[in-house]
């Protein structure tokens, strides 16, 4: 998964934009059944190239405030 990690490291995630940004903004986890067809998954092509299909995005909360997102 090094190629996917490299793409992720170069990707700027904005609050409210894309799956990661939406989870950050809402503070709610989200399941993506197929990242290659989800318009909200901004690295869909990289996932497709690696055979990645599903994703689960989880907010990390501190006192009710999202401070990070795990994917």
mmCIF file of N, CA and C in Angstrom:
data_model
loop_
_atom_site.group_PDB
_atom_site.id
_atom_site.type_symbol
_atom_site.label_atom_id
_atom_site.label_comp_id
_atom_site.label_asym_id
_atom_site.label_seq_id
_atom_site.Cartn_x
_atom_site.Cartn_y
_atom_site.Cartn_z
ATOM 1 N N UNK A 1 0.801 -1.212 0.000
ATOM 2 C CA UNK A 1 0.000 0.000 0.000
ATOM 3 C C UNK A 1 0.843 1.274 0.000
ATOM 4 N N UNK A 2 2.114 1.157 -0.296
ATOM 5 C CA UNK A 2 2.972 2.343 -0.281
ATOM 6 C C UNK A 2 2.486 3.410 -1.269
ATOM 7 N N UNK A 3 2.041 2.995 -2.436
ATOM 8 C CA UNK A 3 1.552 3.971 -3.416
ATOM 9 C C UNK A 3 0.353 4.737 -2.870
ATOM 10 N N UNK A 4 -0.544 4.048 -2.201
ATOM 11 C CA UNK A 4 -1.723 4.690 -1.617
ATOM 12 C C UNK A 4 -1.298 5.631 -0.485
ATOM 13 N N UNK A 5 -0.329 5.211 0.320
ATOM 14 C CA UNK A 5 0.182 6.065 1.389
ATOM 15 C C UNK A 5 0.815 7.326 0.807
ATOM 16 N N UNK A 6 1.537 7.171 -0.295
ATOM 17 C CA UNK A 6 2.170 8.322 -0.935
ATOM 18 C C UNK A 6 1.123 9.315 -1.434
ATOM 19 N N UNK A 7 0.076 8.800 -2.071
ATOM 20 C CA UNK A 7 -1.013 9.669 -2.549
ATOM 21 C C UNK A 7 -1.672 10.361 -1.362
ATOM 22 N N UNK A 8 -1.896 9.637 -0.297
ATOM 23 C CA UNK A 8 -2.517 10.203 0.905
ATOM 24 C C UNK A 8 -1.651 11.312 1.490
ATOM 25 N N UNK A 9 -0.345 11.090 1.543
ATOM 26 C CA UNK A 9 0.565 12.097 2.091
ATOM 27 C C UNK A 9 0.557 13.384 1.269
ATOM 28 N N UNK A 10 0.295 13.281 -0.020
ATOM 29 C CA UNK A 10 0.270 14.457 -0.902
ATOM 30 C C UNK A 10 -1.107 15.128 -0.962
ATOM 31 N N UNK A 11 -2.121 14.482 -0.405
ATOM 32 C CA UNK A 11 -3.481 14.995 -0.488
ATOM 33 C C UNK A 11 -3.761 15.970 0.647
ATOM 34 N N UNK A 12 -4.316 17.104 0.303
ATOM 35 C CA UNK A 12 -4.733 18.080 1.310
ATOM 36 C C UNK A 12 -6.218 17.851 1.581
ATOM 37 N N UNK A 13 -6.520 17.526 2.810
ATOM 38 C CA UNK A 13 -7.902 17.260 3.203
ATOM 39 C C UNK A 13 -8.488 18.524 3.814
ATOM 40 N N UNK A 14 -9.613 18.958 3.265
ATOM 41 C CA UNK A 14 -10.277 20.167 3.737
ATOM 42 C C UNK A 14 -11.528 19.795 4.520
ATOM 43 N N UNK A 15 -11.766 20.503 5.599
ATOM 44 C CA UNK A 15 -12.942 20.242 6.419
ATOM 45 C C UNK A 15 -14.214 20.364 5.581
ATOM 46 N N UNK A 16 -15.043 19.320 5.631
ATOM 47 C CA UNK A 16 -16.311 19.312 4.911
ATOM 48 C C UNK A 16 -16.225 18.841 3.472
ATOM 49 N N UNK A 17 -15.022 18.583 2.961
ATOM 50 C CA UNK A 17 -14.828 18.184 1.566
ATOM 51 C C UNK A 17 -14.314 16.755 1.507
ATOM 52 N N UNK A 18 -14.966 15.918 0.716
ATOM 53 C CA UNK A 18 -14.564 14.517 0.612
ATOM 54 C C UNK A 18 -14.952 13.735 1.857
ATOM 55 N N UNK A 19 -14.757 12.444 1.806
ATOM 56 C CA UNK A 19 -15.154 11.581 2.917
ATOM 57 C C UNK A 19 -14.450 11.960 4.209
ATOM 58 N N UNK A 20 -13.145 12.114 4.163
ATOM 59 C CA UNK A 20 -12.387 12.452 5.372
ATOM 60 C C UNK A 20 -12.821 13.815 5.914
ATOM 61 N N UNK A 21 -12.957 14.799 5.043
ATOM 62 C CA UNK A 21 -13.374 16.126 5.472
ATOM 63 C C UNK A 21 -14.781 16.166 6.039
ATOM 64 N N UNK A 22 -15.687 15.362 5.469
ATOM 65 C CA UNK A 22 -17.061 15.309 5.977
ATOM 66 C C UNK A 22 -17.109 14.656 7.346
ATOM 67 N N UNK A 23 -16.315 13.602 7.548
ATOM 68 C CA UNK A 23 -16.263 12.952 8.862
ATOM 69 C C UNK A 23 -15.669 13.913 9.887
ATOM 70 N N UNK A 24 -14.634 14.639 9.495
ATOM 71 C CA UNK A 24 -14.041 15.620 10.402
ATOM 72 C C UNK A 24 -15.077 16.664 10.804
ATOM 73 N N UNK A 25 -15.816 17.185 9.852
ATOM 74 C CA UNK A 25 -16.796 18.238 10.125
ATOM 75 C C UNK A 25 -17.966 17.740 10.965
ATOM 76 N N UNK A 26 -18.452 16.528 10.667
ATOM 77 C CA UNK A 26 -19.639 16.006 11.346
ATOM 78 C C UNK A 26 -19.318 15.311 12.665
ATOM 79 N N UNK A 27 -18.090 14.812 12.792
ATOM 80 C CA UNK A 27 -17.742 14.072 14.004
ATOM 81 C C UNK A 27 -18.428 12.723 14.086
ATOM 82 N N UNK A 28 -18.858 12.195 12.938
ATOM 83 C CA UNK A 28 -19.554 10.908 12.876
ATOM 84 C C UNK A 28 -18.795 9.963 11.948
ATOM 85 N N UNK A 29 -18.704 8.673 12.311
ATOM 86 C CA UNK A 29 -18.012 7.722 11.431
ATOM 87 C C UNK A 29 -18.780 7.507 10.138
ATOM 88 N N UNK A 30 -18.075 7.028 9.145
ATOM 89 C CA UNK A 30 -18.720 6.769 7.849
ATOM 90 C C UNK A 30 -18.087 5.543 7.198
ATOM 91 N N UNK A 31 -18.940 4.675 6.679
ATOM 92 C CA UNK A 31 -18.543 3.490 5.936
ATOM 93 C C UNK A 31 -18.700 3.794 4.460
ATOM 94 N N UNK A 32 -17.683 3.473 3.669
ATOM 95 C CA UNK A 32 -17.760 3.633 2.219
ATOM 96 C C UNK A 32 -17.636 2.236 1.623
ATOM 97 N N UNK A 33 -18.707 1.754 1.038
ATOM 98 C CA UNK A 33 -18.737 0.382 0.522
ATOM 99 C C UNK A 33 -17.794 0.175 -0.655
ATOM 100 N N UNK A 34 -17.643 1.186 -1.502
ATOM 101 C CA UNK A 34 -16.753 1.060 -2.659
ATOM 102 C C UNK A 34 -16.116 2.416 -2.941
ATOM 103 N N UNK A 35 -14.873 2.581 -2.504
ATOM 104 C CA UNK A 35 -14.204 3.874 -2.661
ATOM 105 C C UNK A 35 -13.954 4.230 -4.119
ATOM 106 N N UNK A 36 -13.932 3.229 -4.984
ATOM 107 C CA UNK A 36 -13.648 3.490 -6.396
ATOM 108 C C UNK A 36 -14.825 4.135 -7.125
ATOM 109 N N UNK A 37 -16.018 4.043 -6.555
ATOM 110 C CA UNK A 37 -17.193 4.640 -7.190
ATOM 111 C C UNK A 37 -17.791 5.787 -6.376
ATOM 112 N N UNK A 38 -17.259 6.037 -5.195
ATOM 113 C CA UNK A 38 -17.782 7.104 -4.348
ATOM 114 C C UNK A 38 -17.237 8.458 -4.808
ATOM 115 N N UNK A 39 -18.119 9.388 -5.166
ATOM 116 C CA UNK A 39 -17.645 10.707 -5.598
ATOM 117 C C UNK A 39 -17.006 11.493 -4.454
ATOM 118 N N UNK A 40 -17.253 11.081 -3.218
ATOM 119 C CA UNK A 40 -16.711 11.781 -2.053
ATOM 120 C C UNK A 40 -15.320 11.297 -1.658
ATOM 121 N N UNK A 41 -14.875 10.184 -2.226
ATOM 122 C CA UNK A 41 -13.562 9.649 -1.874
ATOM 123 C C UNK A 41 -12.553 10.196 -2.873
ATOM 124 N N UNK A 42 -11.789 11.201 -2.444
ATOM 125 C CA UNK A 42 -10.944 11.959 -3.376
ATOM 126 C C UNK A 42 -9.749 11.169 -3.912
ATOM 127 N N UNK A 43 -9.424 10.031 -3.304
ATOM 128 C CA UNK A 43 -8.314 9.209 -3.804
ATOM 129 C C UNK A 43 -8.822 7.914 -4.417
ATOM 130 N N UNK A 44 -10.001 7.974 -5.018
ATOM 131 C CA UNK A 44 -10.636 6.789 -5.589
ATOM 132 C C UNK A 44 -9.802 6.079 -6.633
ATOM 133 N N UNK A 45 -9.141 6.820 -7.508
ATOM 134 C CA UNK A 45 -8.335 6.180 -8.548
ATOM 135 C C UNK A 45 -7.153 5.432 -7.950
ATOM 136 N N UNK A 46 -6.518 6.010 -6.945
ATOM 137 C CA UNK A 46 -5.400 5.324 -6.282
ATOM 138 C C UNK A 46 -5.889 4.051 -5.618
ATOM 139 N N UNK A 47 -7.064 4.103 -5.006
ATOM 140 C CA UNK A 47 -7.640 2.906 -4.400
ATOM 141 C C UNK A 47 -7.945 1.853 -5.439
ATOM 142 N N UNK A 48 -8.473 2.284 -6.562
ATOM 143 C CA UNK A 48 -8.794 1.369 -7.655
ATOM 144 C C UNK A 48 -7.527 0.699 -8.168
ATOM 145 N N UNK A 49 -6.462 1.465 -8.342
ATOM 146 C CA UNK A 49 -5.195 0.918 -8.836
ATOM 147 C C UNK A 49 -4.637 -0.154 -7.917
ATOM 148 N N UNK A 50 -4.920 -0.052 -6.613
ATOM 149 C CA UNK A 50 -4.410 -1.014 -5.633
ATOM 150 C C UNK A 50 -5.392 -2.128 -5.302
ATOM 151 N N UNK A 51 -6.610 -2.031 -5.805
ATOM 152 C CA UNK A 51 -7.610 -3.037 -5.492
ATOM 153 C C UNK A 51 -8.334 -2.778 -4.179
ATOM 154 N N UNK A 52 -8.180 -1.573 -3.627
ATOM 155 C CA UNK A 52 -8.901 -1.209 -2.403
ATOM 156 C C UNK A 52 -10.349 -0.949 -2.782
ATOM 157 N N UNK A 53 -11.254 -1.449 -1.988
ATOM 158 C CA UNK A 53 -12.674 -1.254 -2.284
ATOM 159 C C UNK A 53 -13.406 -0.523 -1.172
ATOM 160 N N UNK A 54 -13.347 -1.022 0.046
ATOM 161 C CA UNK A 54 -14.138 -0.467 1.143
ATOM 162 C C UNK A 54 -13.268 0.396 2.043
ATOM 163 N N UNK A 55 -13.913 1.301 2.735
ATOM 164 C CA UNK A 55 -13.208 2.143 3.684
ATOM 165 C C UNK A 55 -14.089 2.491 4.859
ATOM 166 N N UNK A 56 -13.463 2.697 6.006
ATOM 167 C CA UNK A 56 -14.178 3.112 7.206
ATOM 168 C C UNK A 56 -13.416 4.295 7.777
ATOM 169 N N UNK A 57 -14.117 5.383 7.975
ATOM 170 C CA UNK A 57 -13.495 6.618 8.442
ATOM 171 C C UNK A 57 -14.073 6.955 9.816
ATOM 172 N N UNK A 58 -13.186 7.176 10.783
ATOM 173 C CA UNK A 58 -13.598 7.350 12.176
ATOM 174 C C UNK A 58 -13.032 8.654 12.723
ATOM 175 N N UNK A 59 -13.895 9.491 13.316
ATOM 176 C CA UNK A 59 -13.376 10.713 13.930
ATOM 177 C C UNK A 59 -12.759 10.402 15.294
ATOM 178 N N UNK A 60 -11.727 11.146 15.639
ATOM 179 C CA UNK A 60 -11.131 11.080 16.976
ATOM 180 C C UNK A 60 -11.596 12.339 17.694
ATOM 181 N N UNK A 61 -12.321 12.152 18.782
ATOM 182 C CA UNK A 61 -12.930 13.274 19.480
ATOM 183 C C UNK A 61 -12.234 13.550 20.812
ATOM 184 N N UNK A 62 -12.174 14.835 21.157
ATOM 185 C CA UNK A 62 -11.688 15.273 22.459
ATOM 186 C C UNK A 62 -12.696 16.270 22.985
ATOM 187 N N UNK A 63 -13.381 15.888 24.034
ATOM 188 C CA UNK A 63 -14.421 16.756 24.622
ATOM 189 C C UNK A 63 -15.456 17.162 23.572
ATOM 190 N N UNK A 64 -15.808 16.233 22.676
ATOM 191 C CA UNK A 64 -16.828 16.481 21.670
ATOM 192 C C UNK A 64 -16.343 17.203 20.419
ATOM 193 N N UNK A 65 -15.066 17.529 20.357
ATOM 194 C CA UNK A 65 -14.491 18.213 19.200
ATOM 195 C C UNK A 65 -13.623 17.242 18.419
ATOM 196 N N UNK A 66 -13.819 17.209 17.106
ATOM 197 C CA UNK A 66 -12.984 16.335 16.266
ATOM 198 C C UNK A 66 -11.587 16.928 16.191
ATOM 199 N N UNK A 67 -10.596 16.096 16.537
ATOM 200 C CA UNK A 67 -9.211 16.555 16.513
ATOM 201 C C UNK A 67 -8.386 15.817 15.460
ATOM 202 N N UNK A 68 -8.937 14.698 14.963
ATOM 203 C CA UNK A 68 -8.243 13.901 13.938
ATOM 204 C C UNK A 68 -9.245 12.959 13.312
ATOM 205 N N UNK A 69 -8.828 12.317 12.236
ATOM 206 C CA UNK A 69 -9.659 11.318 11.563
ATOM 207 C C UNK A 69 -8.772 10.127 11.246
ATOM 208 N N UNK A 70 -9.262 8.931 11.587
ATOM 209 C CA UNK A 70 -8.576 7.686 11.229
ATOM 210 C C UNK A 70 -9.318 7.063 10.067
ATOM 211 N N UNK A 71 -8.560 6.468 9.162
ATOM 212 C CA UNK A 71 -9.182 5.902 7.966
ATOM 213 C C UNK A 71 -8.734 4.480 7.768
#
